[in-house]
Amino acid sequence: MKRMRKIAGCIAVCAALCFCCKMPAEAVELGLYGFVQQENGVMWRNYDGTWLKDSWLDVFGLKYHLDSNGYIQVGMTQVEGKTYYLYPEGTMATGWLQLPDGLYFFNADGTMAVDTVVGGYEIGSDGKAVSNSPLSQVVNTVIAAVTTPEMTNDEKLRACYQYIIDNCSYKRTYDTPAGDWTGTYALEMLTTGKGNCYRYAAGFAYLAKGLGYDVKVVTGTISAARGGVTPHGWVEIKIGDGWYIFDAEMQDAKGYDMYCKTYKNYPVKPLNKGTEWSVSF
């Protein structure tokens, strides 16, 4: 197993731990307690000076695993017959995770899901989400190209959002979305790079869905340049307990920041919500 060479912010964590235990400040500088950078990786020194080995470690809600030699582990890791993914900084992954070789889901306890169905995806015995649809294949290809495992969830989402802006252009059509249209429009946008606001919205929505977010495409109206309102489409994504607006087409056209907005702070008004459309593979 590849061993991590450094952990960002380890001094800050050590400082907090030492403060709680009323240890002298110089203990932090000397690495006497907490994370310690060693020649072959990062280790955890206990309060009594011993090294933590072959064990899980919980630091402020972030979980790490140390191998039998006491080093923080990273990447796909087997612990007692179960598979976990540990980010490059050592923290345990949960939820959907797109890796170069496929899409995986890690349960709330960090274990990799196998031989089950999650969010409409069939997950095989190797932990990979299986879907033979052309749309899912295109989505996984784009996500693998623009994200890396060490990115945060927000960094991955921003990368996909920027991909739509950088690689797609507006093509006017006068169709009105009807029926189960979101997947068809998304595939068209992600393969041709051209489309109207509905296709911009659908394309980004499916990339966000591929990252594991709860996503909706919304149709409604927005203020028109010549007065009045005009039909428009955008995306809503659930982050935490709230739903937020993402409008790649309008940002591409107007240059405004349309990433993660609310209806209150959306830059172009009025934005009137009409119909919500579900997004699923």
Short mmCIF file of C-alpha atoms in Angstrom, two decimals:
data_model
loop_
_atom_site.label_atom_id
_atom_site.label_comp_id
_atom_site.label_asym_id
_atom_site.label_seq_id
_atom_site.Cartn_x
_atom_site.Cartn_y
_atom_site.Cartn_z
CA MET A 1 0.00 0.00 0.00
CA LYS A 2 1.27 3.38 -0.99
CA ARG A 3 2.08 5.54 2.00
CA MET A 4 1.28 9.18 2.33
CA ARG A 5 4.20 11.57 2.45
CA LYS A 6 2.46 14.47 4.17
CA ILE A 7 -0.82 15.56 5.72
CA ALA A 8 -1.90 19.15 5.18
CA GLY A 9 -2.70 20.89 8.40
CA CYS A 10 -1.22 18.24 10.68
CA ILE A 11 0.49 20.85 12.84
CA ALA A 12 -2.84 22.59 13.42
CA VAL A 13 -4.42 19.31 14.50
CA CYS A 14 -1.52 18.53 16.81
CA ALA A 15 -1.74 21.99 18.32
CA ALA A 16 -5.43 21.56 19.06
CA LEU A 17 -4.87 18.16 20.64
CA CYS A 18 -1.98 19.35 22.74
CA PHE A 19 -3.99 22.32 23.94
CA CYS A 20 -6.83 20.06 25.05
CA CYS A 21 -4.41 17.88 26.98
CA LYS A 22 -2.57 20.89 28.44
CA MET A 23 0.70 19.84 26.87
CA PRO A 24 3.44 22.43 26.39
CA ALA A 25 3.56 24.27 23.06
CA GLU A 26 7.03 22.93 22.29
CA ALA A 27 5.51 19.45 22.12
CA VAL A 28 3.83 20.48 18.87
CA GLU A 29 7.10 21.60 17.32
CA LEU A 30 8.81 18.40 18.37
CA GLY A 31 5.93 16.23 17.21
CA LEU A 32 5.64 14.60 20.64
CA TYR A 33 1.91 13.88 20.41
CA GLY A 34 -0.41 13.43 17.45
CA PHE A 35 0.54 13.27 13.76
CA VAL A 36 4.28 12.97 13.18
CA GLN A 37 5.96 13.08 9.77
CA GLN A 38 8.46 10.26 9.48
CA GLU A 39 10.79 9.34 6.63
CA ASN A 40 8.45 6.67 5.28
CA GLY A 41 5.14 8.39 5.97
CA VAL A 42 2.94 9.91 8.65
CA MET A 43 2.39 8.20 12.00
CA TRP A 44 0.38 8.90 15.13
CA ARG A 45 2.15 9.13 18.49
CA ASN A 46 0.04 8.46 21.57
CA TYR A 47 0.17 10.57 24.71
CA ASP A 48 2.36 7.97 26.42
CA GLY A 49 4.89 8.08 23.56
CA THR A 50 3.86 4.80 21.91
CA TRP A 51 2.86 4.59 18.25
CA LEU A 52 -0.72 3.74 17.25
CA LYS A 53 -0.70 0.70 14.94
CA ASP A 54 -3.19 -1.44 13.04
CA SER A 55 -6.11 0.67 14.21
CA TRP A 56 -8.70 3.26 13.25
CA LEU A 57 -8.16 6.82 14.42
CA ASP A 58 -10.88 9.47 14.78
CA VAL A 59 -9.68 13.09 14.83
CA PHE A 60 -12.45 15.69 15.03
CA GLY A 61 -14.82 13.35 13.17
CA LEU A 62 -12.31 12.52 10.41
CA LYS A 63 -11.35 8.84 10.31
CA TYR A 64 -7.90 7.48 9.43
CA HIS A 65 -6.46 3.97 9.44
CA LEU A 66 -2.94 3.05 10.47
CA ASP A 67 -1.27 -0.12 9.21
CA SER A 68 0.64 -2.68 11.25
CA ASN A 69 3.75 -0.49 11.06
CA GLY A 70 1.88 2.57 12.29
CA TYR A 71 1.66 4.52 9.00
CA ILE A 72 -1.46 6.36 7.82
CA GLN A 73 -2.89 4.46 4.83
CA VAL A 74 -4.28 5.90 1.58
CA GLY A 75 -6.13 4.58 -1.46
CA MET A 76 -8.13 1.34 -1.56
CA THR A 77 -7.49 -0.38 1.75
CA GLN A 78 -8.55 -3.75 3.13
CA VAL A 79 -9.37 -3.83 6.85
CA GLU A 80 -10.70 -7.04 8.38
CA GLY A 81 -11.95 -8.27 5.02
CA LYS A 82 -13.77 -5.04 4.12
CA THR A 83 -12.72 -2.45 1.55
CA TYR A 84 -12.38 1.26 2.28
CA TYR A 85 -11.07 4.22 0.30
CA LEU A 86 -8.78 6.65 2.09
CA TYR A 87 -8.14 9.99 0.41
CA PRO A 88 -4.53 11.13 -0.24
CA GLU A 89 -4.58 13.03 3.07
CA GLY A 90 -5.65 9.81 4.80
CA THR A 91 -9.30 10.57 5.59
CA MET A 92 -11.95 7.92 4.99
CA ALA A 93 -14.34 8.37 2.04
CA THR A 94 -18.12 7.98 2.22
CA GLY A 95 -20.80 8.33 -0.46
CA TRP A 96 -20.22 8.27 -4.23
CA LEU A 97 -16.66 8.43 -5.44
CA GLN A 98 -15.57 8.62 -9.08
CA LEU A 99 -12.15 7.03 -9.56
CA PRO A 100 -10.28 6.62 -12.85
CA ASP A 101 -11.35 2.98 -13.16
CA GLY A 102 -15.01 3.44 -12.24
CA LEU A 103 -17.74 4.80 -9.98
CA TYR A 104 -17.95 3.45 -6.40
CA PHE A 105 -20.22 3.95 -3.41
CA PHE A 106 -18.96 3.85 0.19
CA ASN A 107 -21.47 3.38 3.00
CA ALA A 108 -21.77 5.68 6.00
CA ASP A 109 -19.31 3.47 7.91
CA GLY A 110 -16.83 3.75 5.04
CA THR A 111 -17.23 0.19 3.72
CA MET A 112 -17.46 -0.21 -0.05
CA ALA A 113 -20.91 -1.23 -1.29
CA VAL A 114 -20.98 -4.49 -3.29
CA ASP A 115 -23.68 -6.63 -4.92
CA THR A 116 -26.45 -4.12 -4.35
CA VAL A 117 -28.34 -1.24 -5.96
CA VAL A 118 -27.73 2.37 -4.91
CA GLY A 119 -29.44 5.36 -6.50
CA GLY A 120 -30.52 3.34 -9.50
CA TYR A 121 -27.03 1.96 -10.11
CA GLU A 122 -26.38 -1.75 -9.98
CA ILE A 123 -23.15 -2.32 -8.07
CA GLY A 124 -21.17 -5.46 -8.80
CA SER A 125 -19.04 -7.69 -6.61
CA ASP A 126 -16.01 -5.52 -7.41
CA GLY A 127 -17.76 -2.42 -6.05
CA LYS A 128 -18.09 -0.70 -9.43
CA ALA A 129 -21.40 0.85 -10.43
CA VAL A 130 -22.61 -0.80 -13.63
CA SER A 131 -24.61 0.98 -16.31
CA ASN A 132 -24.49 0.24 -19.99
CA SER A 133 -26.39 3.34 -21.11
CA PRO A 134 -24.51 5.67 -23.49
CA LEU A 135 -25.29 8.63 -21.22
CA SER A 136 -23.74 7.06 -18.13
CA GLN A 137 -20.65 6.14 -20.13
CA VAL A 138 -20.25 9.71 -21.39
CA VAL A 139 -20.83 11.13 -17.92
CA ASN A 140 -18.24 8.82 -16.35
CA THR A 141 -15.75 9.69 -19.09
CA VAL A 142 -16.14 13.44 -18.51
CA ILE A 143 -15.95 13.13 -14.73
CA ALA A 144 -12.81 10.98 -14.94
CA ALA A 145 -11.22 13.55 -17.28
CA VAL A 146 -11.90 16.68 -15.22
CA THR A 147 -11.67 15.44 -11.61
CA THR A 148 -9.14 13.64 -9.44
CA PRO A 149 -9.76 11.55 -6.30
CA GLU A 150 -8.02 14.07 -4.03
CA MET A 151 -10.45 16.87 -4.99
CA THR A 152 -13.15 17.83 -2.51
CA ASN A 153 -16.78 17.31 -3.53
CA ASP A 154 -17.15 21.02 -4.24
CA GLU A 155 -13.98 21.07 -6.35
CA LYS A 156 -15.32 18.17 -8.42
CA LEU A 157 -18.67 19.91 -8.87
CA ARG A 158 -16.99 23.16 -9.90
CA ALA A 159 -14.78 21.30 -12.37
CA CYS A 160 -17.83 19.75 -14.04
CA TYR A 161 -19.65 23.09 -14.08
CA GLN A 162 -16.64 24.77 -15.69
CA TYR A 163 -16.39 21.93 -18.20
CA ILE A 164 -19.87 22.77 -19.49
CA ILE A 165 -19.00 26.47 -19.78
CA ASP A 166 -15.65 25.86 -21.49
CA ASN A 167 -16.74 23.11 -23.88
CA CYS A 168 -20.31 23.97 -24.83
CA SER A 169 -21.81 26.73 -26.96
CA TYR A 170 -25.32 28.06 -27.38
CA LYS A 171 -27.46 26.79 -30.23
CA ARG A 172 -30.92 28.32 -30.46
CA THR A 173 -33.86 25.98 -30.83
CA TYR A 174 -37.51 26.61 -30.08
CA ASP A 175 -38.52 23.24 -28.71
CA THR A 176 -40.49 22.95 -25.48
CA PRO A 177 -39.29 20.10 -23.23
CA ALA A 178 -41.90 17.40 -22.72
CA GLY A 179 -41.97 13.86 -21.41
CA ASP A 180 -38.77 12.18 -20.20
CA TRP A 181 -36.43 14.62 -21.96
CA THR A 182 -33.56 15.33 -19.55
CA GLY A 183 -31.41 12.32 -20.43
CA THR A 184 -31.80 12.82 -24.19
CA TYR A 185 -30.89 16.51 -23.94
CA ALA A 186 -27.93 15.75 -21.67
CA LEU A 187 -26.50 13.16 -24.06
CA GLU A 188 -26.91 15.60 -26.96
CA MET A 189 -25.10 18.38 -25.12
CA LEU A 190 -22.27 16.20 -23.81
CA THR A 191 -21.60 14.63 -27.21
CA THR A 192 -22.12 17.60 -29.57
CA GLY A 193 -21.21 20.49 -27.26
CA LYS A 194 -24.10 22.57 -28.61
CA GLY A 195 -27.55 23.34 -27.28
CA ASN A 196 -29.96 25.77 -25.68
CA CYS A 197 -30.46 26.49 -21.99
CA TYR A 198 -32.36 23.23 -21.44
CA ARG A 199 -29.46 21.23 -22.83
CA TYR A 200 -26.91 23.19 -20.80
CA ALA A 201 -28.96 22.42 -17.70
CA ALA A 202 -29.43 18.74 -18.52
CA GLY A 203 -25.77 18.22 -19.36
CA PHE A 204 -24.55 19.68 -16.08
CA ALA A 205 -27.33 18.01 -14.10
CA TYR A 206 -26.20 14.54 -15.18
CA LEU A 207 -22.57 15.32 -14.40
CA ALA A 208 -23.65 16.39 -10.91
CA LYS A 209 -25.76 13.25 -10.61
CA GLY A 210 -22.74 11.20 -11.62
CA LEU A 211 -20.87 12.76 -8.70
CA GLY A 212 -23.58 11.53 -6.34
CA TYR A 213 -25.62 14.70 -5.79
CA ASP A 214 -29.41 14.93 -5.61
CA VAL A 215 -30.27 16.96 -8.71
CA LYS A 216 -33.28 18.49 -10.47
CA VAL A 217 -33.62 20.30 -13.79
CA VAL A 218 -36.01 23.23 -13.51
CA THR A 219 -37.91 24.99 -16.28
CA GLY A 220 -39.55 28.38 -15.93
CA THR A 221 -39.03 31.95 -17.10
CA ILE A 222 -36.43 34.66 -16.74
CA SER A 223 -36.33 38.35 -17.67
CA ALA A 224 -35.75 38.91 -21.38
CA ALA A 225 -33.22 41.39 -22.77
CA ARG A 226 -35.97 43.19 -24.72
CA GLY A 227 -38.36 43.28 -21.81
CA GLY A 228 -40.84 40.83 -20.38
CA VAL A 229 -39.84 37.24 -19.71
CA THR A 230 -38.57 34.32 -21.78
CA PRO A 231 -38.51 30.55 -21.19
CA HIS A 232 -35.42 29.27 -19.40
CA GLY A 233 -33.96 26.14 -17.82
CA TRP A 234 -31.50 25.71 -14.96
CA VAL A 235 -30.35 23.21 -12.33
CA GLU A 236 -31.05 22.79 -8.63
CA ILE A 237 -28.68 20.71 -6.49
CA LYS A 238 -29.17 19.69 -2.88
CA ILE A 239 -26.21 20.72 -0.73
CA GLY A 240 -26.60 20.12 2.97
CA ASP A 241 -30.22 20.82 3.86
CA GLY A 242 -30.91 23.27 1.02
CA TRP A 243 -31.37 23.37 -2.74
CA TYR A 244 -29.20 25.77 -4.76
CA ILE A 245 -29.32 27.13 -8.33
CA PHE A 246 -26.60 26.39 -10.90
CA ASP A 247 -26.99 28.06 -14.28
CA ALA A 248 -24.07 27.32 -16.60
CA GLU A 249 -25.82 28.63 -19.74
CA MET A 250 -26.59 32.03 -18.26
CA GLN A 251 -23.06 32.33 -16.86
CA ASP A 252 -21.65 31.39 -20.27
CA ALA A 253 -23.84 34.02 -21.95
CA LYS A 254 -23.72 36.88 -19.46
CA GLY A 255 -20.51 36.28 -17.51
CA TYR A 256 -22.28 36.50 -14.15
CA ASP A 257 -21.38 34.09 -11.37
CA MET A 258 -24.27 31.62 -11.42
CA TYR A 259 -22.68 28.90 -9.30
CA CYS A 260 -24.56 27.82 -6.16
CA LYS A 261 -27.08 30.65 -5.89
CA THR A 262 -30.41 31.02 -4.16
CA TYR A 263 -33.54 32.54 -5.67
CA LYS A 264 -32.85 35.54 -3.47
CA ASN A 265 -29.30 36.26 -4.68
CA TYR A 266 -29.60 35.00 -8.28
CA PRO A 267 -28.22 37.92 -10.35
CA VAL A 268 -30.89 38.11 -13.08
CA LYS A 269 -34.47 38.75 -11.96
CA PRO A 270 -37.19 37.81 -12.18
CA LEU A 271 -36.43 34.09 -12.23
CA ASN A 272 -39.73 32.26 -11.99
CA LYS A 273 -39.72 28.58 -11.23
CA GLY A 274 -42.18 26.43 -13.15
CA THR A 275 -41.69 22.66 -13.42
CA GLU A 276 -39.14 20.34 -11.79
CA TRP A 277 -37.78 17.39 -13.73
CA SER A 278 -36.14 14.42 -12.08
CA VAL A 279 -32.65 13.30 -13.07
CA SER A 280 -31.73 9.62 -13.06
CA PHE A 281 -29.77 7.21 -15.24
#
